[in-house]
Coordinates of C-alpha atoms and ligand atoms in Angstrom, one line a residue:
M171 CA -0.3 44.6 -3.2
E172 CA -4.4 45.5 -3.2
R173 CA -5.8 42.1 -1.3
K174 CA -9.4 42.0 -2.4
N175 CA -11.9 40.6 -0.2
I176 CA -13.2 37.8 -1.9
L177 CA -14.2 34.2 -0.2
S178 CA -12.4 31.3 -1.8
T179 CA -11.9 28.1 0.0
P180 CA -11.7 25.4 -2.7
I181 CA -10.5 23.0 -0.4
V182 CA -13.4 23.5 2.2
D183 CA -15.7 23.8 -0.5
A184 CA -14.7 20.5 -2.3
I185 CA -14.6 18.7 1.1
N186 CA -17.8 19.8 2.1
K187 CA -19.6 18.6 -0.9
Y188 CA -17.7 15.3 -0.7
I189 CA -19.0 14.8 2.6
E190 CA -22.8 16.2 1.4
E191 CA -22.6 13.2 -1.1
N192 CA -22.9 10.7 1.8
N193 CA -20.7 7.9 -0.1
I194 CA -20.8 4.3 1.4
P195 CA -16.8 4.1 1.9
F196 CA -15.4 1.2 0.5
S197 CA -11.6 2.8 0.9
M198 CA -9.7 4.6 3.3
P199 CA -9.7 5.5 6.2
G200 CA -10.7 2.2 8.1
H201 CA -12.9 4.0 10.4
K202 CA -15.5 4.8 7.5
A203 CA -16.8 8.3 7.9
G204 CA -16.4 8.0 11.4
K205 CA -18.5 5.1 11.8
G206 CA -15.5 3.1 13.8
F207 CA -15.6 5.5 16.4
F208 CA -19.7 4.8 17.5
Y209 CA -18.6 1.3 18.7
T210 CA -18.0 2.7 22.3
D211 CA -19.4 5.0 24.5
D212 CA -15.5 6.3 24.9
G213 CA -15.4 6.3 21.2
K214 CA -18.6 8.8 20.5
K215 CA -17.2 10.9 23.3
L216 CA -13.8 11.3 21.4
F217 CA -16.2 11.7 17.7
S218 CA -18.0 14.7 19.1
N219 CA -14.5 16.1 20.7
I220 CA -12.6 15.9 17.3
I221 CA -11.9 19.8 17.3
N222 CA -11.3 20.4 21.0
G223 CA -9.2 17.7 21.4
D224 CA -6.8 19.0 18.4
I225 CA -4.2 19.9 21.0
T226 CA -0.7 19.4 21.3
E227 CA 1.7 18.5 24.3
V228 CA 0.5 20.7 27.2
E229 CA 1.3 20.6 30.8
G230 CA -0.3 17.2 32.0
L231 CA 0.0 15.2 28.8
D232 CA 2.7 13.2 27.5
N233 CA 5.5 13.9 24.9
L234 CA 5.2 11.7 22.0
H235 CA 9.2 12.1 21.6
K236 CA 9.9 11.5 25.0
P237 CA 7.2 9.4 26.7
E238 CA 7.0 9.2 29.9
G239 CA 3.1 8.9 31.0
I240 CA 0.1 8.0 29.2
I241 CA 2.0 7.9 25.9
K242 CA 4.3 5.2 27.1
E243 CA 1.3 3.5 29.1
S244 CA -0.4 3.1 25.9
Q245 CA 2.3 2.4 23.4
E246 CA 2.9 -0.4 25.9
L247 CA -0.2 -2.0 25.4
L248 CA 0.3 -1.8 22.0
C249 CA 3.3 -3.8 22.2
K250 CA 1.2 -6.8 24.0
L251 CA -1.0 -6.3 21.3
Y252 CA 1.1 -7.1 18.7
G253 CA 4.1 -8.9 20.2
G254 CA 7.8 -7.4 19.6
A255 CA 9.7 -5.7 21.7
K256 CA 8.7 -2.3 21.2
A257 CA 6.1 -0.2 19.5
Y258 CA 5.7 3.2 18.1
Y259 CA 2.8 5.4 17.5
L260 CA 3.4 7.2 14.6
V261 CA 1.8 10.5 12.9
N262 CA 3.4 11.3 10.0
G263 CA 2.2 7.7 8.2
S264 CA 3.7 4.5 7.6
T265 CA 5.8 6.9 4.9
S266 CA 7.8 8.2 8.0
G267 CA 7.9 4.5 9.4
I268 CA 9.5 3.2 6.3
L269 CA 12.2 5.9 6.4
A270 CA 13.0 5.4 10.1
M271 CA 13.2 1.6 9.9
I272 CA 15.4 2.1 6.8
F273 CA 17.5 4.6 7.9
S274 CA 18.3 2.9 11.4
T275 CA 18.7 -0.4 9.7
F276 CA 21.4 0.8 7.1
N277 CA 24.0 2.9 6.7
E278 CA 25.3 4.7 3.4
G279 CA 26.3 2.4 0.8
D280 CA 24.9 -0.8 2.5
K281 CA 23.7 -3.0 0.1
I282 CA 19.9 -4.4 0.5
I283 CA 17.1 -6.6 -1.4
V284 CA 14.2 -5.1 -2.0
E285 CA 11.1 -6.0 -4.1
R286 CA 10.6 -3.9 -7.5
N287 CA 7.1 -3.6 -6.2
C288 CA 7.6 -1.6 -3.3
H289 CA 6.2 1.7 -2.2
R290 CA 7.5 5.2 -3.4
S291 CA 8.6 5.9 0.3
I292 CA 10.9 2.6 -0.1
F293 CA 12.5 4.3 -3.2
N294 CA 12.8 7.3 -1.6
A295 CA 14.6 5.9 1.5
I296 CA 16.9 3.9 -0.8
I297 CA 17.9 8.0 -2.5
L298 CA 17.9 9.7 0.5
R299 CA 20.3 6.6 2.4
K300 CA 22.5 6.4 -0.5
L301 CA 21.5 2.4 -0.6
V302 CA 22.6 0.0 -3.1
P303 CA 19.4 -2.0 -3.9
I304 CA 19.4 -5.6 -5.3
Y305 CA 15.4 -5.6 -7.0
L306 CA 13.5 -8.7 -6.9
K307 CA 10.9 -9.2 -9.6
S308 CA 7.3 -10.2 -8.6
E309 CA 5.5 -13.1 -10.6
I310 CA 2.4 -11.5 -12.7
D311 CA -0.9 -13.3 -12.2
E312 CA -1.7 -13.3 -16.1
R313 CA -5.0 -13.8 -15.5
F314 CA -5.8 -10.7 -13.8
N315 CA -2.7 -8.7 -14.6
I316 CA -2.0 -8.2 -10.9
P317 CA 1.6 -8.7 -9.0
I318 CA 0.7 -11.7 -7.1
C319 CA 4.5 -12.9 -5.2
I320 CA 8.1 -13.1 -5.2
N321 CA 8.8 -16.6 -6.5
E322 CA 10.2 -18.2 -3.1
D323 CA 13.1 -20.2 -4.9
Y324 CA 14.2 -17.0 -6.5
I325 CA 14.3 -15.0 -3.3
L326 CA 16.5 -17.5 -1.5
D327 CA 19.1 -17.9 -4.7
V328 CA 19.1 -14.0 -4.2
I329 CA 20.2 -14.0 -0.8
N330 CA 22.3 -17.2 -1.5
E331 CA 24.3 -15.0 -4.0
N332 CA 24.5 -11.9 -2.0
K333 CA 26.1 -12.9 1.2
D334 CA 27.1 -9.6 1.8
V335 CA 23.8 -7.9 1.8
K336 CA 22.8 -5.9 5.0
G337 CA 19.0 -6.6 5.1
I338 CA 15.8 -7.5 3.1
I339 CA 12.7 -5.2 2.4
L340 CA 9.6 -7.2 1.9
T341 CA 5.8 -5.5 1.2
Y342 CA 3.2 -8.2 3.0
P343 CA 0.6 -7.8 1.5
N344 CA 0.4 -5.7 -1.5
Y345 CA -1.9 -3.3 -2.2
Y346 CA -4.6 -5.8 -3.5
G347 CA -4.3 -7.6 -0.5
I348 CA -2.2 -10.5 -1.8
C349 CA 0.3 -12.2 0.5
Q350 CA 2.9 -15.1 0.5
N351 CA 4.0 -16.7 3.3
I352 CA 7.4 -14.9 4.5
S353 CA 8.3 -17.0 7.2
K354 CA 10.5 -19.3 5.0
I355 CA 12.3 -15.9 3.8
I356 CA 12.7 -14.3 7.1
L357 CA 14.2 -17.6 8.5
K358 CA 16.6 -17.8 5.6
A359 CA 17.5 -13.9 5.9
K360 CA 18.5 -14.3 9.4
E361 CA 20.6 -17.5 9.0
N362 CA 22.7 -14.9 6.6
N363 CA 22.6 -12.4 9.2
M364 CA 20.4 -10.0 7.5
K365 CA 17.9 -8.0 8.8
V366 CA 14.0 -8.3 7.3
L367 CA 12.0 -4.8 7.3
V368 CA 8.4 -5.2 6.4
D369 CA 6.2 -2.8 5.1
S370 CA 2.8 -3.9 6.3
A371 CA 1.1 -0.9 5.4
H372 CA -2.3 -2.5 4.1
G373 CA -2.0 -5.3 6.9
A374 CA -2.3 -4.0 10.6
H375 CA -5.7 -6.1 10.8
F376 CA -3.8 -8.9 10.1
G377 CA -3.6 -11.7 13.0
F378 CA -6.6 -10.4 14.9
C379 CA -8.9 -13.6 13.8
D380 CA -8.0 -17.2 11.3
S381 CA -9.9 -15.7 8.6
L382 CA -7.0 -13.2 7.9
P383 CA -3.4 -13.7 7.2
Q384 CA -1.0 -14.1 9.6
N385 CA 0.7 -10.6 11.2
A386 CA 4.1 -9.8 10.1
V387 CA 5.6 -9.2 13.7
E388 CA 4.2 -13.1 14.6
L389 CA 6.3 -14.4 11.6
G390 CA 9.3 -12.7 12.9
A391 CA 10.1 -9.8 10.9
D392 CA 12.8 -7.0 12.6
I393 CA 10.8 -4.5 12.1
V394 CA 7.2 -3.7 11.1
V395 CA 5.4 -0.8 10.1
M396 CA 1.5 -0.7 10.0
S397 CA -0.8 2.0 8.7
A398 CA -3.4 2.1 11.4
H399 CA -5.6 4.8 9.2
K400 CA -5.4 2.0 6.1
T401 CA -7.5 -0.8 8.1
L402 CA -8.5 0.3 12.0
P403 CA -10.8 3.0 13.3
S404 CA -8.2 5.1 13.4
F405 CA -7.4 8.8 11.4
T406 CA -5.7 9.2 8.6
Q407 CA -1.9 9.5 8.5
T408 CA -1.9 7.5 12.0
S409 CA 0.7 4.4 11.8
F410 CA 2.3 1.8 14.0
L411 CA 5.7 0.6 14.0
V412 CA 6.8 -2.8 16.0
A413 CA 10.1 -3.8 16.6
N414 CA 10.9 -6.9 17.5
K415 CA 13.9 -8.2 19.6
N416 CA 18.0 -7.6 18.9
I417 CA 17.0 -4.2 17.2
D418 CA 19.2 -0.8 18.6
I419 CA 15.9 0.7 20.0
E420 CA 18.3 4.1 21.2
N421 CA 19.1 3.9 17.2
L422 CA 15.6 3.5 16.4
E423 CA 14.1 6.0 18.2
F424 CA 16.3 8.6 16.9
Y425 CA 15.0 8.2 13.1
I426 CA 11.5 7.9 14.6
S427 CA 11.9 11.0 16.2
A428 CA 13.6 12.8 13.1
F429 CA 10.6 11.9 10.7
M430 CA 8.1 12.8 13.0
T431 CA 6.6 16.5 13.4
T432 CA 7.5 18.0 16.7
S433 CA 3.7 19.2 17.0
P434 CA 1.6 15.7 17.1
S435 CA -2.1 16.4 17.5
Y436 CA -3.9 14.9 20.6
M437 CA -6.3 13.8 18.3
F438 CA -3.9 11.5 16.1
L439 CA -3.0 9.8 19.3
C440 CA -6.5 9.6 20.3
S441 CA -7.9 8.0 17.7
M442 CA -4.4 5.3 17.6
D443 CA -5.2 4.5 21.3
Y444 CA -8.9 3.9 20.4
A445 CA -8.0 1.4 17.1
R446 CA -5.6 -0.5 19.6
N447 CA -8.4 -0.7 22.1
F448 CA -11.1 -2.0 19.8
M449 CA -8.8 -4.3 18.0
E450 CA -7.7 -5.7 21.6
L451 CA -11.6 -6.2 22.6
Y452 CA -13.4 -6.5 19.4
G453 CA -11.1 -7.2 16.5
K454 CA -11.8 -11.0 16.5
K455 CA -15.1 -10.4 16.8
E456 CA -15.6 -7.7 14.2
F457 CA -13.0 -9.0 11.7
E458 CA -14.3 -12.8 11.5
K459 CA -18.2 -11.0 11.0
C460 CA -16.9 -8.8 8.2
T461 CA -15.1 -11.7 6.4
K462 CA -18.0 -13.4 6.5
L463 CA -20.2 -10.9 5.2
A464 CA -17.5 -10.0 2.4
R465 CA -17.7 -13.7 1.3
K466 CA -21.4 -14.4 1.2
Y467 CA -21.3 -10.5 -1.1
R468 CA -18.3 -11.9 -3.2
K469 CA -20.1 -15.2 -3.8
I470 CA -23.4 -13.5 -5.1
I471 CA -21.4 -10.5 -7.2
N472 CA -19.6 -13.2 -8.9
E473 CA -22.7 -14.5 -10.6
L474 CA -22.7 -11.5 -12.8
S475 CA -21.0 -11.9 -16.0
Y476 CA -19.1 -9.1 -16.7
I477 CA -16.7 -8.9 -13.1
H478 CA -14.9 -11.5 -11.0
V479 CA -14.0 -10.8 -7.3
I480 CA -10.9 -12.7 -7.2
T481 CA -11.1 -15.8 -4.6
P482 CA -8.6 -17.2 -2.3
E483 CA -9.4 -20.5 -4.7
D484 CA -8.2 -18.4 -7.5
L485 CA -4.8 -18.1 -5.8
K486 CA -4.6 -21.5 -4.7
E487 CA -4.5 -22.7 -8.6
K488 CA -1.7 -21.5 -8.6
N489 CA 0.3 -23.4 -5.8
L490 CA 2.3 -20.7 -4.9
G491 CA 1.6 -20.7 -1.4
I492 CA -0.1 -17.0 -2.3
Y493 CA -3.6 -15.8 -0.5
I494 CA -5.7 -12.6 -0.6
D495 CA -7.0 -10.8 3.0
E496 CA -10.5 -11.5 2.4
S497 CA -11.4 -7.9 4.0
R498 CA -10.9 -6.7 0.4
Y499 CA -12.5 -6.8 -3.2
V500 CA -10.1 -6.9 -5.9
I501 CA -13.0 -6.8 -8.8
N502 CA -11.7 -8.0 -11.8
V503 CA -13.3 -6.1 -15.4
K504 CA -13.7 -8.6 -17.9
K505 CA -11.1 -7.6 -20.6
Q506 CA -13.8 -6.1 -23.2
Y507 CA -14.8 -3.7 -20.6
S508 CA -13.6 -0.4 -19.1
A509 CA -12.9 -0.4 -15.5
P510 CA -12.0 3.3 -15.1
L511 CA -15.5 3.5 -16.5
L512 CA -16.9 1.4 -13.5
L513 CA -15.5 3.4 -11.2
K514 CA -16.8 6.4 -12.6
Y515 CA -20.6 4.8 -12.5
L516 CA -19.6 3.2 -9.0
K517 CA -19.0 6.7 -7.3
K518 CA -21.9 8.6 -9.3
N519 CA -23.6 6.0 -7.8
N520 CA -22.2 6.8 -4.1
I521 CA -19.9 4.1 -3.8
Q522 CA -16.4 5.2 -3.1
C523 CA -13.9 2.4 -4.0
E524 CA -10.4 2.4 -3.2
M525 CA -8.5 2.4 -6.3
C526 CA -9.0 1.4 -10.0
D527 CA -5.5 0.4 -11.8
G528 CA -7.2 0.4 -15.6
I529 CA -8.1 -3.4 -14.9
N530 CA -9.1 -4.0 -10.8
I531 CA -10.8 -2.1 -9.0
V532 CA -10.0 -2.8 -5.4
L533 CA -12.2 -2.2 -2.2
I534 CA -11.3 -1.8 1.2
L535 CA -14.2 -3.6 3.5
S536 CA -14.1 -3.4 7.1
P537 CA -16.0 -4.1 10.5
F538 CA -17.9 -0.7 9.8
N539 CA -19.1 -1.3 6.7
N540 CA -22.6 -3.0 7.4
E541 CA -24.8 -5.6 5.0
M542 CA -26.7 -2.5 4.0
D543 CA -23.6 -1.3 2.3
F544 CA -22.9 -4.4 0.3
S545 CA -26.2 -4.7 -0.5
K546 CA -26.3 -1.2 -2.3
L547 CA -23.1 -2.4 -4.0
Y548 CA -24.5 -5.7 -5.1
E549 CA -27.4 -3.9 -6.7
V550 CA -25.4 -1.0 -8.2
L551 CA -23.1 -3.6 -10.1
K552 CA -26.3 -5.3 -11.0
D553 CA -27.9 -2.5 -12.6
C554 CA -24.9 -1.4 -14.3
P555 CA -25.4 -0.5 -18.0
I556 CA -22.1 -2.5 -18.7
H557 CA -22.4 -2.6 -22.4
E558 CA -21.9 1.1 -22.4
F559 CA -18.3 0.6 -21.2
E560 CA -17.3 -1.5 -23.9
I561 CA -14.1 -1.2 -25.3
E562 CA -12.1 -1.9 -28.4
N563 CA -8.0 -1.7 -27.3
S564 CA -7.9 -4.0 -24.3
L565 CA -4.8 -5.6 -22.9
N566 CA -3.8 -9.1 -24.4
I567 CA -3.3 -10.7 -21.3
N568 CA -1.5 -13.7 -23.4
D569 CA 0.7 -11.2 -24.7
I570 CA 2.4 -10.6 -21.2
I571 CA 6.2 -10.3 -21.2
E572 CA 8.3 -11.8 -18.3
Q573 CA 9.4 -9.1 -16.4
K574 CA 13.4 -8.5 -16.2
I575 CA 15.6 -6.0 -13.8
P576 CA 17.7 -3.5 -16.5
Q577 CA 21.2 -2.6 -16.0
S578 CA 21.7 -0.3 -13.2
K579 CA 24.1 2.9 -14.9
L580 CA 23.7 4.8 -11.7
L581 CA 22.8 4.0 -8.4
P582 CA 19.7 5.7 -7.3
F583 CA 21.1 8.8 -5.1
E584 CA 23.8 9.1 -8.0
A585 CA 20.8 9.6 -10.3
Q586 CA 18.9 12.0 -8.3
K587 CA 22.0 14.5 -8.7
I588 CA 22.1 14.6 -12.1
K589 CA 20.2 17.2 -13.9
D590 CA 21.5 16.8 -17.6
I591 CA 18.6 15.6 -19.4
E592 CA 17.0 15.6 -22.6
I593 CA 13.9 14.3 -23.8
V594 CA 13.8 12.3 -26.9
S595 CA 11.2 10.3 -28.4
V596 CA 10.4 6.2 -27.5
D597 CA 11.8 5.4 -30.8
N598 CA 15.5 6.8 -29.9
C599 CA 15.7 6.0 -26.4
I600 CA 17.4 2.6 -26.7
N601 CA 21.2 2.2 -24.7
R602 CA 20.3 5.6 -23.3
V603 CA 20.1 6.2 -19.5
C604 CA 16.7 6.8 -18.3
A605 CA 15.9 10.0 -16.0
E606 CA 12.8 9.2 -14.7
N607 CA 11.1 6.1 -13.6
I608 CA 9.0 4.4 -16.3
T609 CA 5.5 2.7 -14.5
P610 CA 3.2 1.4 -16.1
Y611 CA -0.3 1.2 -14.3
P612 CA -1.4 -1.6 -14.5
P613 CA 0.6 -3.5 -12.7
G614 CA 2.3 -0.4 -11.1
I615 CA 5.9 -2.5 -10.9
P616 CA 8.4 0.4 -12.4
I617 CA 10.0 -1.1 -15.7
L618 CA 12.8 1.3 -15.9
I619 CA 14.2 3.4 -12.4
K620 CA 16.1 6.4 -12.7
G621 CA 19.9 5.2 -13.8
E622 CA 18.8 2.0 -15.3
L623 CA 19.6 1.3 -19.1
I624 CA 17.0 1.8 -21.3
D625 CA 17.7 -2.1 -23.2
E626 CA 15.9 -3.9 -26.0
H627 CA 13.8 -5.4 -23.8
A628 CA 12.4 -2.8 -21.3
L629 CA 12.0 -0.5 -25.0
S630 CA 9.9 -3.8 -25.9
L631 CA 7.3 -3.6 -22.4
I632 CA 6.8 0.2 -23.1
K633 CA 5.7 -0.2 -26.6
Y634 CA 3.4 -3.3 -25.7
Y635 CA 1.8 -0.9 -23.0
L636 CA 1.3 1.8 -24.9
K637 CA 0.1 -0.4 -27.6
S638 CA -2.6 -1.7 -25.0
N639 CA -3.7 1.8 -23.9
I640 CA -2.0 1.0 -20.7
S641 CA -0.9 4.6 -19.4
I642 CA 2.5 4.9 -18.5
L643 CA 4.3 7.2 -15.9
G644 CA 7.4 8.9 -17.1
V645 CA 6.1 8.5 -21.1
D646 CA 4.3 11.5 -22.2
N647 CA 3.3 12.2 -25.6
L648 CA 5.5 9.2 -26.5
K649 CA 8.7 10.7 -25.4
I650 CA 11.0 9.9 -22.3
K651 CA 13.6 11.8 -20.2
V652 CA 17.0 10.5 -20.7
F653 CA 20.6 11.7 -18.9
T654 CA 22.2 14.2 -21.8
K655 CA 25.9 13.0 -21.5
M656 CA 25.3 8.9 -21.2
Ligands
PLP186 C1 2.6 -0.9 0.3 C2 2.3 0.8 0.8 N1 3.3 1.0 1.9 C3 3.2 2.5 2.4 C4 1.8 3.3 1.8 C5 2.4 4.6 3.0 O1 1.6 4.6 4.0 P1 1.2 6.2 4.5 O2 0.1 6.5 3.8 O3 0.5 5.4 5.9 O4 2.3 7.2 4.7 C6 1.3 3.3 1.1 C7 0.2 4.0 1.0 O5 -0.5 3.7 0.3 C8 1.4 1.6 0.5 O6 0.6 1.5 0.2

């Protein structure tokens, strides 16, 4: 084959262009375009050596898969920082930590309790480990259309009714920074010999000051996975896993190692070492400063009539014992305006947000966002020509229908194996078995999981979201994939 010598680096070109835009980062990673590394002289040196430090295990350095020297020492310091019995650095994100904690805790065929509103890595682990899930439905806040918690009495009932369950997987906090007090659930699960695993991907900064929620390790979870890269000054892909006592460490370490590359970059390890030390020395002071600044600007932004940044007081009104991470903004856009268009406008004005669910825009704030960043955010929001973003077909919040968990016809791992699939119209899918997860955004919780029966309730939800112009993953051109012989 003739090879032409044409320069073509689409990824490099796009990243260079993005860097030149000089956006204000209100998104991951937590180091905010490197600013987090300028806090100490060591950090500055690390920053200037990024490429040279991109080595893996060489003579004289330590082995992440069998740490005996510097990695062991640093991981011990990590453990001291969060508490718990043993702590680990992960270079393949919380995704690898979630797989490792689930594989090490459960065996094939085990029954587990898990939130329906969980990350895809948990759904994938359920398939790969051939688990039998009992899903917990979330309460949805009808004002903002976001999942806020799992009703505590309901979880306790599910635990009481399923004593053969081996463990429970919780998410703390969710993508919106909303948490519920999980200590009672942990206690109840433990009374019933159930292990408690917590996906705290968005909570690595928790517990460092009074204005932030408590850390899940402190609350007594058995294993906690936290993405260092989401909220701390650490590189993308870096995460921590902390195991409390009564965990089979040898077994856990086998799976951590199995789900991780054998060539970890020392730059990842250095950035985790740096982030850990930063939190140890400055976490309290800096996150207090960050939440104080966040509160000040939240108050000013909330004087604008077309948006509302969710406050802890909004959630207190519900009396459900839930709270919000105040180092995060969830900007709820009033229903006559388009949030995706507002997001576009913010990006055009160099404000980089974390995500938009169609109604709310989420921003991840950090100690490395200074007052100028907040002030620019406010100015851009204030000058927004919001009337240009008016929409007609908005979600009718009063129509929100209660979430119900449909009947499972196939376990997730069984459904994954079946290839006989046909595509049917939404109008003809009743009583068929769904061959793809059906998830509306927002709120991002699956209405149906592959292998579940499409009943009247699920269908009415699908139609409701379609009518409201909410995009639904798994529904294409009003058509759904179902299993042929079922
Ligand atoms: C709730 C939750 N859990 C787990 C993950 C996976 O984390 P990572 O990107 O570090 O693999 C994410 C990623 O966004 C997440 O939002």
